[in-house]
Every structure is written in C-alpha cells, then in structure tokens.
C-alpha cells in the first residue's frame, strides 16, 4: 500500500523520513507492506533521498488506486480540508496533525469516513508525541470519562515555568522563548490560548461524542499574568498553568474553558514544566489518569502520524468509537459551574468578600463563584480600588 | 456474544458489575452486543443480580459456542493457565489481569492465540487502570522504544511516600499501610520487589518482542531502606522510589533490574506519590512519555479488563503487534551497564573513593560502577567500616 504525504514542512518531512528509513519496521507493525508513494508540495525537493516521489498536483495522488492512506501535514483549513474530503470520498483513509481542521471540520470528515468505511485519525493533532487520542477512544472508551484538564500548549508552559523559577516577568520570558524558537514571532495563537482551545475542543468532541466548537469555549491566555501573580501564588503553594478544561454536567451539557488556573503542588499537573504537555483524565471507573510527554516537535509529532498510518493499515473498515456528531447546544450555560478564584487587589476589599479566605494583605481566595458572579465582584471591587488579578483554582 | 468471567474476587466482581450494569455502553463501544454469559467460581453467589450465571464447572463455558471471550480474574498460575489455554485452543479470545501468568506463560499463550487467530490481552496486568499496554503495542509500536522505567507497585510507593513526608521509618510506614489495607499481612511480594519484577518482565517482553523472565531480572525491595536514607537523599534533592527498569543495549540484549533508586526532583517520576503508579517510556521518535494513574483497585483494574474485552470483540483475528517469542539469552550480562550510586557509610572512606562526589560527611555519589564494581567497593568499605546503604541513581 502506498502512503501519500501532503506537505513537506516540519511534520511532513519527519513522516517521510520515518516511512523512508524505517519502511520494514513500519510495514511489520502494520502487518502489510507500506511505502512512501507521493509527497505533495509546491516546493522543489532539496537533499532528500525520496525526491522522485514529489508531486505538485493532488489529482495524481487521488487517482492512484494503490494509495490507501493520505497523511495531511499542510496545516490550516484549505487546501487540507478539500484534499482530505476528496481522499475519504475516494475510499482512502486520512490521518492528520492539523488541529484547526479537526476542531472545525471533524464531525463532517468523520461522517464522510464512516460513509465510505475508511478512517480519519488525528493522534498528532493534540499532545504531539503523547499517545492520547487512541487511549481515549479505545482503552478508556467505556470508562465513563467525566472531566479532562490539560496543559496542552508547550510555549505557554515554558513561559510560565520561567516566570515561576526565575521570577521573570511575562514579556521577558516571552522574548526568551522566542529566542529559543519555542515561541513564534507572532505568538498570539499560543499565548492567547487559541491553540489550547482547539485542542480541548477536539478532546471534548471525541470523548462525549458531540461537537464542541472552539468558538463555544471561553478562552483566556496568559498575557495578563504578572510576575507578582506567580510569586504570590507560589507563596500560597500553587503554580499557575494555562489549563484547558472540559467536563460533562448532569444535564449532559459540556462546560469547557481555557484560562490560567492555580494548580496545587500536590496535583500531578503541577510537576509538568518547560515545553512538556500533560492531560489529566478523570473517569468513573479508572479514577485519575495522566498522560505526559512532549506536546510538539518534528519527530514526536511525526511519530504520532505514523502510529495513525499503522492503525489505518491494520484496521478493516471504520473504527466505530472515533466519531462525533454535529449538534447544537452542546455547550453548558456559562454560569452552570462555580469556581473559587484567587484574587489580588490594590487595596483592602475584605468588606466586599465576607466568605473569602484572606491569604495575605490584598490577596484572597473567594468562595465558589459563577462567571457572572465574578464579573459582578470585579465591578464592585473596581468601584473602591482595582482588581489586579482573578485566576480560578483547579480543584 | 457471551463473556465468561473466571473468578468472582475483587477484580472479577468488578468486571461482572460493569458487564451487567453497563451492558449497552460496553456493547456500543464494542460494536457488537456483549453480555455476561457465565461466572465461574467455587463460591456460591451472594447478593448479586446475576446469580443465575454462576457455574462451578469450566467445561460448560468451554463447550458453549456463544462464548467468544473469557476474562480470567482468578490469579496465580493454576487453574488460570489451563483454562486460558483451553479457551484459546477452542477459538475463544482470553483477557487477564494476572501478571504472574503473563510474565511466566505469555510467550506460549500468545503463540497459541496466534495459531488459533484469536487474541490474548492483558492490559490489567500492569498499571491497573492506566491505559499502558495498548499504547505500547499500538501508538508507540514503531516509535523505537529504548528504555522503560516505572513505579509499578502502589504499596511500596505509599510506604516510601510516608517515609519521605513524615520521616517515618520503614516498619512503621509498613504497619500504617497494612492498617489501611494498602499492604497485605504478608507484604513480601510487594516490599521485596517481586510484583514490580513480574510487571517489568511483561513490559520488556512486549516492547522488545522477546521473553525476559522474572527470574532473569535482579530484584531488590525496599525493606533495607531507612528513614536516614530517605532524609539524606531529600537533603540532596532526591526522592527514593522503587523503580522497575529495562533498556535495550546496542547488542540487542535487555538490561533490566528492580531496585530502590534515587530520582531527581526534576524527573516526572519524583511527583508520583502515594499509591499511584507511573511508567516513563523513552523512545527515539517521541522522547519521554509518561503514563500515570491508579495502579490497582477493583474498578480501575476491572475497567482495563473491560477495555480488553471490547478490543477482542472489535478485532478480527490476532493483533500482530501483541506478541513475543520465547528466546534464550535475552538478558544482558550483569556488568554491561554502569550506574552512579548514592552510598552512606559509618566512617570516612574518602580514600577508597577518589572519583566520588562527597555530599556530606560519610555520604557520597560514586562514579559510574557496574554490578561487580559496586560489590568490590562494598567489600573494601566493609574492611574499614560499614557500608550502610548503596542506592543507584536514576539518570
């Protein structure tokens, strides 16, 4: 069976290297001979041993009946979406590392895959090289998952780790990350939480079987976190992490959010530092399970794409448990969950916080508050002084 | 398809409960209707809604063609081994939580399963409810795993956590664990490392495809660890954990051992406390990946058995990547790996340790030493005074 790799960027070139250099290992794991059939890229191949596989025209890939699996590593919605859709409609399985595509178009592509009895898999779209998607749809399939909380973005975790360890402020830690190549020149997608938002959208949709779109998930980044927040939190026994969280409520709706959160030092998430990612899954039968590893990088991510290729090659027909439906009203009302908040103010607001725990002067942990309640509190505090930070506790 | 549960003890009764109470969820995950067909136990059923399923005679199970999967939760080698062998030979898949059986008879049972085109799966035998075995044989199948290091025994990790947090000595922490039911009245299998040894034997055999028998793995428990060791290690920035380790050497042999080890506070294994288990997997393509969760307990373990039942029901034919061969000479020579050791003595032995780092008076970290070299050093030190502890560093 031939594999077509779409896009020869960082991840795509890693996938090609593994298919080329470890052909026999991959074939033996798949139980079928697999080979690199095509590499689709508008660029000319440079210094690679598989240069004769390059094509610029997708129709050559599509019309070759020996191509059984398409590995999309282009990124972005188009032309990735059109290529994958066409591949599935032509009876070819597709695998991708493209979180934007899976978050936005997952339900539709999974439904097309099912109609054509092939697979659409996306292990590499969340958590880079961490085996995560497959355990969720296979081993933990009937475990009764109730909640997911993840550190899903390595860039922001690196920045927060530097702020925690060295007392750096946000902008200095960000520049450091940019110098090392851990943050992009335009870091918005990472630091504003959009990347984490797409990833928790995928996990939530997969686990509970109903699309939860990124646009339905309240998302806040780390750009407002100060060195003072990190230091004060640490003095109280907490780390600050950018958490992407989702849980299913009794009414079947999903409450999800992306925001900085205070994590107690006894939580396994507190020990997740630098560019590492981790996902904590709570389930009725298994209790807490954590998956940890490098959430990005060429070879970890390419390795997950390869694992999906092997899974497609081994599997006859569509895997039933990889599926979610497009459905309206999956998201819970924004006030349906209350959380305690760590707040810092510039003056004594104890009178406004009769139920709060005072940690230091001007530093409090509130009683559980809904999204509306914390907004009302913020307004009240700002009438008397200034609310400097409000960060929910992860409990 | 009928499922037969062999043994109605802690794990077996959990499996029955899930099959009985969540029949539709399990069936839907499997893509086939599954039902509890038989419960084999010599005890009479008490207060369970599925009492009419109880049988005392295995032949009834074996001769019913509707039984497609046998879930063995008896434990021990016999009659578990004979029952599973007979089931596989009769074209029924088998799943088990029995680490002793898998460690001792895995290669033979996997070979019988393959010959009859059915499956023998054992997710629950290592790491309780943590999805671990399946990611190793599926997602990480072609990742080029080079090393595994795990905290695989909850009892010993609980005892070491108490010693670390409260300065308790070993025997007091052990009694505490026994009072809470975390340690058995005869705690030998846990505290002497045998349980961890069986589990690393299974992981090593699975990952590198060749049997590594428990008897080939040097195994040391935590019974010689003192409160003083734990305190001194902590002062140097280390925790002491009972680690089960295996790595593949350049000559293809496997170096494995079970022993207490010093783990630096920056390792994700250092944050694994109480009865939790974790397995760190190092692979060429993915880097370090960690799986963490409850390593024991009725429902976590039963949940893994159920995940295997679902996998068997979904899969046509034997899964090719779940296999290892019986082979002599898998284990590396005992001196083929050198490690640094943390040593404590009762007197100044600096003259015997020219290359060691002196941490405190009578406390050293040696240069890398093989098993023979550390033995020779121990003899030498004991000529002048007494070696109080020697614990390898996990690096």
PDB file of C-alpha atoms in Angstrom, chain B residues 115-300:
ATOM      1  CA  UNK B 115      -2.227 -20.155  15.901  1.00  0.00           C
ATOM      2  CA  UNK B 116      -5.982 -20.034  16.504  1.00  0.00           C
ATOM      3  CA  UNK B 117      -6.375 -16.490  15.154  1.00  0.00           C
ATOM      4  CA  UNK B 118      -7.756 -15.104  18.409  1.00  0.00           C
ATOM      5  CA  UNK B 119      -6.363 -12.683  20.992  1.00  0.00           C
ATOM      6  CA  UNK B 120      -4.750 -12.928  24.420  1.00  0.00           C
ATOM      7  CA  UNK B 121      -4.736  -9.455  26.034  1.00  0.00           C
ATOM      8  CA  UNK B 122      -3.569  -8.310  29.485  1.00  0.00           C
ATOM      9  CA  UNK B 123      -3.955  -4.537  29.889  1.00  0.00           C
ATOM     10  CA  UNK B 124      -4.957  -5.004  33.543  1.00  0.00           C
ATOM     11  CA  UNK B 125      -1.821  -6.971  34.449  1.00  0.00           C
ATOM     12  CA  UNK B 126       0.372  -3.845  34.663  1.00  0.00           C
ATOM     13  CA  UNK B 127      -0.658  -0.416  35.916  1.00  0.00           C
ATOM     14  CA  UNK B 128      -4.247  -1.254  36.958  1.00  0.00           C
ATOM     15  CA  UNK B 129      -6.487   1.305  35.268  1.00  0.00           C
ATOM     16  CA  UNK B 130      -3.746   3.147  33.382  1.00  0.00           C
ATOM     17  CA  UNK B 131      -4.010   2.645  29.627  1.00  0.00           C
ATOM     18  CA  UNK B 132      -0.456   1.412  29.138  1.00  0.00           C
ATOM     19  CA  UNK B 133      -0.142  -1.945  27.388  1.00  0.00           C
ATOM     20  CA  UNK B 134      -2.297  -0.850  24.425  1.00  0.00           C
ATOM     21  CA  UNK B 135      -0.399   2.427  23.762  1.00  0.00           C
ATOM     22  CA  UNK B 136       2.825   0.406  23.864  1.00  0.00           C
ATOM     23  CA  UNK B 137       1.699  -2.074  21.230  1.00  0.00           C
ATOM     24  CA  UNK B 138      -0.319   0.342  19.120  1.00  0.00           C
ATOM     25  CA  UNK B 139       0.590   4.053  19.194  1.00  0.00           C
ATOM     26  CA  UNK B 140       4.248   3.516  20.180  1.00  0.00           C
ATOM     27  CA  UNK B 141       4.721   0.393  18.145  1.00  0.00           C
ATOM     28  CA  UNK B 142       7.188   1.901  15.684  1.00  0.00           C
ATOM     29  CA  UNK B 143       8.470   4.674  17.942  1.00  0.00           C
ATOM     30  CA  UNK B 144      11.774   2.916  18.675  1.00  0.00           C
ATOM     31  CA  UNK B 145      11.401   2.427  22.440  1.00  0.00           C
ATOM     32  CA  UNK B 146      14.826   2.347  24.096  1.00  0.00           C
ATOM     33  CA  UNK B 147      14.043   2.391  27.808  1.00  0.00           C
ATOM     34  CA  UNK B 148      11.239   1.917  30.341  1.00  0.00           C
ATOM     35  CA  UNK B 149      11.285   2.991  33.979  1.00  0.00           C
ATOM     36  CA  UNK B 150       8.264   2.543  36.154  1.00  0.00           C
ATOM     37  CA  UNK B 151       6.865   2.917  39.622  1.00  0.00           C
ATOM     38  CA  UNK B 152       4.773  -0.200  39.241  1.00  0.00           C
ATOM     39  CA  UNK B 153       3.813  -1.057  42.805  1.00  0.00           C
ATOM     40  CA  UNK B 154       1.436   1.132  44.778  1.00  0.00           C
ATOM     41  CA  UNK B 155       2.118  -0.451  48.180  1.00  0.00           C
ATOM     42  CA  UNK B 156       5.837   0.313  48.172  1.00  0.00           C
ATOM     43  CA  UNK B 157       5.257   3.778  46.729  1.00  0.00           C
ATOM     44  CA  UNK B 158       2.810   4.500  49.545  1.00  0.00           C
ATOM     45  CA  UNK B 159       5.367   3.357  52.151  1.00  0.00           C
ATOM     46  CA  UNK B 160       8.185   5.415  50.591  1.00  0.00           C
ATOM     47  CA  UNK B 161       5.914   8.481  50.360  1.00  0.00           C
ATOM     48  CA  UNK B 162       5.136   8.224  54.086  1.00  0.00           C
ATOM     49  CA  UNK B 163       8.834   7.858  54.903  1.00  0.00           C
ATOM     50  CA  UNK B 164       9.608  10.903  52.745  1.00  0.00           C
ATOM     51  CA  UNK B 165       6.824  13.149  54.013  1.00  0.00           C
ATOM     52  CA  UNK B 166       6.762  12.275  57.695  1.00  0.00           C
ATOM     53  CA  UNK B 167      10.223  10.883  58.350  1.00  0.00           C
ATOM     54  CA  UNK B 168       8.681   7.567  59.381  1.00  0.00           C
ATOM     55  CA  UNK B 169      10.869   4.502  59.454  1.00  0.00           C
ATOM     56  CA  UNK B 170      10.166   1.543  57.189  1.00  0.00           C
ATOM     57  CA  UNK B 171       8.409  -0.719  59.666  1.00  0.00           C
ATOM     58  CA  UNK B 172       6.104   1.987  60.965  1.00  0.00           C
ATOM     59  CA  UNK B 173       5.165   3.054  57.421  1.00  0.00           C
ATOM     60  CA  UNK B 174       4.537  -0.598  56.540  1.00  0.00           C
ATOM     61  CA  UNK B 175       2.214  -1.113  59.543  1.00  0.00           C
ATOM     62  CA  UNK B 176       0.339   2.032  58.563  1.00  0.00           C
ATOM     63  CA  UNK B 177      -0.103   0.702  55.033  1.00  0.00           C
ATOM     64  CA  UNK B 178      -1.313  -2.645  56.409  1.00  0.00           C
ATOM     65  CA  UNK B 179      -3.858  -0.919  58.652  1.00  0.00           C
ATOM     66  CA  UNK B 180      -5.280   0.938  55.651  1.00  0.00           C
ATOM     67  CA  UNK B 181      -5.416  -2.207  53.519  1.00  0.00           C
ATOM     68  CA  UNK B 182      -2.730  -0.901  51.137  1.00  0.00           C
ATOM     69  CA  UNK B 183      -0.356  -3.696  52.159  1.00  0.00           C
ATOM     70  CA  UNK B 184      -1.171  -7.335  52.750  1.00  0.00           C
ATOM     71  CA  UNK B 185      -0.486  -9.133  56.017  1.00  0.00           C
ATOM     72  CA  UNK B 186       2.350 -10.927  54.229  1.00  0.00           C
ATOM     73  CA  UNK B 187       3.737  -7.995  52.259  1.00  0.00           C
ATOM     74  CA  UNK B 188       6.681  -9.907  50.746  1.00  0.00           C
ATOM     75  CA  UNK B 189       5.553  -9.853  47.099  1.00  0.00           C
ATOM     76  CA  UNK B 190       5.265  -6.085  47.220  1.00  0.00           C
ATOM     77  CA  UNK B 191       8.082  -4.924  49.506  1.00  0.00           C
ATOM     78  CA  UNK B 192      10.673  -7.367  48.159  1.00  0.00           C
ATOM     79  CA  UNK B 193      10.011  -6.166  44.598  1.00  0.00           C
ATOM     80  CA  UNK B 194       8.574  -9.396  43.127  1.00  0.00           C
ATOM     81  CA  UNK B 195       5.385  -7.720  41.946  1.00  0.00           C
ATOM     82  CA  UNK B 196       7.360  -4.968  40.184  1.00  0.00           C
ATOM     83  CA  UNK B 197       9.655  -7.631  38.721  1.00  0.00           C
ATOM     84  CA  UNK B 198       6.768  -9.505  37.087  1.00  0.00           C
ATOM     85  CA  UNK B 199       5.403  -6.267  35.664  1.00  0.00           C
ATOM     86  CA  UNK B 200       8.667  -5.075  34.123  1.00  0.00           C
ATOM     87  CA  UNK B 201       9.125  -8.593  32.744  1.00  0.00           C
ATOM     88  CA  UNK B 202       5.802  -8.199  30.896  1.00  0.00           C
ATOM     89  CA  UNK B 203       6.572  -4.688  29.614  1.00  0.00           C
ATOM     90  CA  UNK B 204      10.043  -5.653  28.437  1.00  0.00           C
ATOM     91  CA  UNK B 205       8.833  -8.806  26.690  1.00  0.00           C
ATOM     92  CA  UNK B 206       6.062  -6.892  24.927  1.00  0.00           C
ATOM     93  CA  UNK B 207       8.152  -3.906  23.856  1.00  0.00           C
ATOM     94  CA  UNK B 208      11.179  -5.792  22.549  1.00  0.00           C
ATOM     95  CA  UNK B 209       9.415  -8.965  21.405  1.00  0.00           C
ATOM     96  CA  UNK B 210      11.487 -11.466  23.395  1.00  0.00           C
ATOM     97  CA  UNK B 211      10.639 -13.125  26.711  1.00  0.00           C
ATOM     98  CA  UNK B 212      12.536 -11.700  29.643  1.00  0.00           C
ATOM     99  CA  UNK B 213      11.631 -13.962  32.552  1.00  0.00           C
ATOM    100  CA  UNK B 214      11.202 -12.591  36.081  1.00  0.00           C
ATOM    101  CA  UNK B 215      13.970 -14.955  37.216  1.00  0.00           C
ATOM    102  CA  UNK B 216      16.410 -13.169  34.872  1.00  0.00           C
ATOM    103  CA  UNK B 217      15.802  -9.750  36.470  1.00  0.00           C
ATOM    104  CA  UNK B 218      17.928  -8.798  39.508  1.00  0.00           C
ATOM    105  CA  UNK B 219      15.367  -7.718  42.083  1.00  0.00           C
ATOM    106  CA  UNK B 220      15.791  -5.817  45.313  1.00  0.00           C
ATOM    107  CA  UNK B 221      12.997  -4.464  47.501  1.00  0.00           C
ATOM    108  CA  UNK B 222      12.601  -1.516  49.841  1.00  0.00           C
ATOM    109  CA  UNK B 223      12.951  -3.449  53.102  1.00  0.00           C
ATOM    110  CA  UNK B 224      16.501  -2.201  53.697  1.00  0.00           C
ATOM    111  CA  UNK B 225      15.680   1.483  53.113  1.00  0.00           C
ATOM    112  CA  UNK B 226      15.937   3.521  56.293  1.00  0.00           C
ATOM    113  CA  UNK B 227      14.462   6.837  57.389  1.00  0.00           C
ATOM    114  CA  UNK B 228      18.047   8.146  57.340  1.00  0.00           C
ATOM    115  CA  UNK B 229      18.458   7.182  53.647  1.00  0.00           C
ATOM    116  CA  UNK B 230      15.255   8.974  52.731  1.00  0.00           C
ATOM    117  CA  UNK B 231      16.173  12.079  54.733  1.00  0.00           C
ATOM    118  CA  UNK B 232      19.717  12.297  53.393  1.00  0.00           C
ATOM    119  CA  UNK B 233      18.544  11.762  49.800  1.00  0.00           C
ATOM    120  CA  UNK B 234      15.949  14.505  50.243  1.00  0.00           C
ATOM    121  CA  UNK B 235      18.622  16.916  51.509  1.00  0.00           C
ATOM    122  CA  UNK B 236      20.478  16.281  48.243  1.00  0.00           C
ATOM    123  CA  UNK B 237      17.353  16.920  46.114  1.00  0.00           C
ATOM    124  CA  UNK B 238      16.296  13.309  45.510  1.00  0.00           C
ATOM    125  CA  UNK B 239      13.353  11.063  46.297  1.00  0.00           C
ATOM    126  CA  UNK B 240      13.795   7.333  46.741  1.00  0.00           C
ATOM    127  CA  UNK B 241      11.422   5.268  44.593  1.00  0.00           C
ATOM    128  CA  UNK B 242      11.197   1.550  43.896  1.00  0.00           C
ATOM    129  CA  UNK B 243      11.927   1.549  40.169  1.00  0.00           C
ATOM    130  CA  UNK B 244      11.483  -1.274  37.700  1.00  0.00           C
ATOM    131  CA  UNK B 245      13.711  -0.543  34.750  1.00  0.00           C
ATOM    132  CA  UNK B 246      14.574  -2.111  31.410  1.00  0.00           C
ATOM    133  CA  UNK B 247      16.581  -0.885  28.465  1.00  0.00           C
ATOM    134  CA  UNK B 248      17.785  -2.335  25.214  1.00  0.00           C
ATOM    135  CA  UNK B 249      21.546  -2.282  24.671  1.00  0.00           C
ATOM    136  CA  UNK B 250      23.375  -1.895  21.381  1.00  0.00           C
ATOM    137  CA  UNK B 251      23.922  -5.649  21.202  1.00  0.00           C
ATOM    138  CA  UNK B 252      20.147  -6.208  21.352  1.00  0.00           C
ATOM    139  CA  UNK B 253      20.217  -7.625  24.889  1.00  0.00           C
ATOM    140  CA  UNK B 254      17.952  -6.284  27.612  1.00  0.00           C
ATOM    141  CA  UNK B 255      19.348  -4.842  30.828  1.00  0.00           C
ATOM    142  CA  UNK B 256      16.649  -4.896  33.486  1.00  0.00           C
ATOM    143  CA  UNK B 257      16.542  -4.512  37.226  1.00  0.00           C
ATOM    144  CA  UNK B 258      14.192  -3.767  40.086  1.00  0.00           C
ATOM    145  CA  UNK B 259      15.638  -1.749  42.946  1.00  0.00           C
ATOM    146  CA  UNK B 260      15.193   1.376  45.000  1.00  0.00           C
ATOM    147  CA  UNK B 261      16.675   4.315  43.088  1.00  0.00           C
ATOM    148  CA  UNK B 262      17.340   7.995  43.661  1.00  0.00           C
ATOM    149  CA  UNK B 263      15.113  10.132  41.454  1.00  0.00           C
ATOM    150  CA  UNK B 264      15.922  13.837  40.986  1.00  0.00           C
ATOM    151  CA  UNK B 265      13.175  16.302  41.833  1.00  0.00           C
ATOM    152  CA  UNK B 266      13.045  17.455  38.190  1.00  0.00           C
ATOM    153  CA  UNK B 267      12.014  13.982  36.971  1.00  0.00           C
ATOM    154  CA  UNK B 268       8.297  13.455  36.407  1.00  0.00           C
ATOM    155  CA  UNK B 269       8.668  10.242  38.423  1.00  0.00           C
ATOM    156  CA  UNK B 270       9.530  12.259  41.544  1.00  0.00           C
ATOM    157  CA  UNK B 271       5.986  13.670  41.693  1.00  0.00           C
ATOM    158  CA  UNK B 272       4.390  10.202  41.699  1.00  0.00           C
ATOM    159  CA  UNK B 273       3.260   9.721  45.277  1.00  0.00           C
ATOM    160  CA  UNK B 274       1.054   7.557  47.493  1.00  0.00           C
ATOM    161  CA  UNK B 275      -0.488   4.525  45.778  1.00  0.00           C
ATOM    162  CA  UNK B 276      -0.134   5.996  42.287  1.00  0.00           C
ATOM    163  CA  UNK B 277       1.866   4.248  39.586  1.00  0.00           C
ATOM    164  CA  UNK B 278       3.638   5.729  36.596  1.00  0.00           C
ATOM    165  CA  UNK B 279       5.647   4.448  33.677  1.00  0.00           C
ATOM    166  CA  UNK B 280       8.190   6.568  31.856  1.00  0.00           C
ATOM    167  CA  UNK B 281       8.884   5.386  28.314  1.00  0.00           C
ATOM    168  CA  UNK B 282      11.806   6.743  26.313  1.00  0.00           C
ATOM    169  CA  UNK B 283      11.591   6.360  22.566  1.00  0.00           C
ATOM    170  CA  UNK B 284      13.700   7.556  19.652  1.00  0.00           C
ATOM    171  CA  UNK B 285      10.894   9.415  17.963  1.00  0.00           C
ATOM    172  CA  UNK B 286       8.702  10.613  20.824  1.00  0.00           C
ATOM    173  CA  UNK B 287      11.242  11.378  23.547  1.00  0.00           C
ATOM    174  CA  UNK B 288       9.965  10.838  27.083  1.00  0.00           C
ATOM    175  CA  UNK B 289       6.336   9.889  27.561  1.00  0.00           C
ATOM    176  CA  UNK B 290       4.766   9.200  30.949  1.00  0.00           C
ATOM    177  CA  UNK B 291       1.612   7.314  31.849  1.00  0.00           C
ATOM    178  CA  UNK B 292       0.244   7.909  35.356  1.00  0.00           C
ATOM    179  CA  UNK B 293      -2.726   6.723  37.375  1.00  0.00           C
ATOM    180  CA  UNK B 294      -4.016   4.288  39.966  1.00  0.00           C
ATOM    181  CA  UNK B 295      -2.101   1.062  39.590  1.00  0.00           C
ATOM    182  CA  UNK B 296      -4.559  -1.088  41.492  1.00  0.00           C
ATOM    183  CA  UNK B 297      -8.043  -1.164  42.926  1.00  0.00           C
ATOM    184  CA  UNK B 298     -11.205  -3.030  41.984  1.00  0.00           C
ATOM    185  CA  UNK B 299     -12.779  -0.657  39.472  1.00  0.00           C
ATOM    186  CA  UNK B 300      -9.627   0.723  37.779  1.00  0.00           C
TER     187      UNK B 300
END
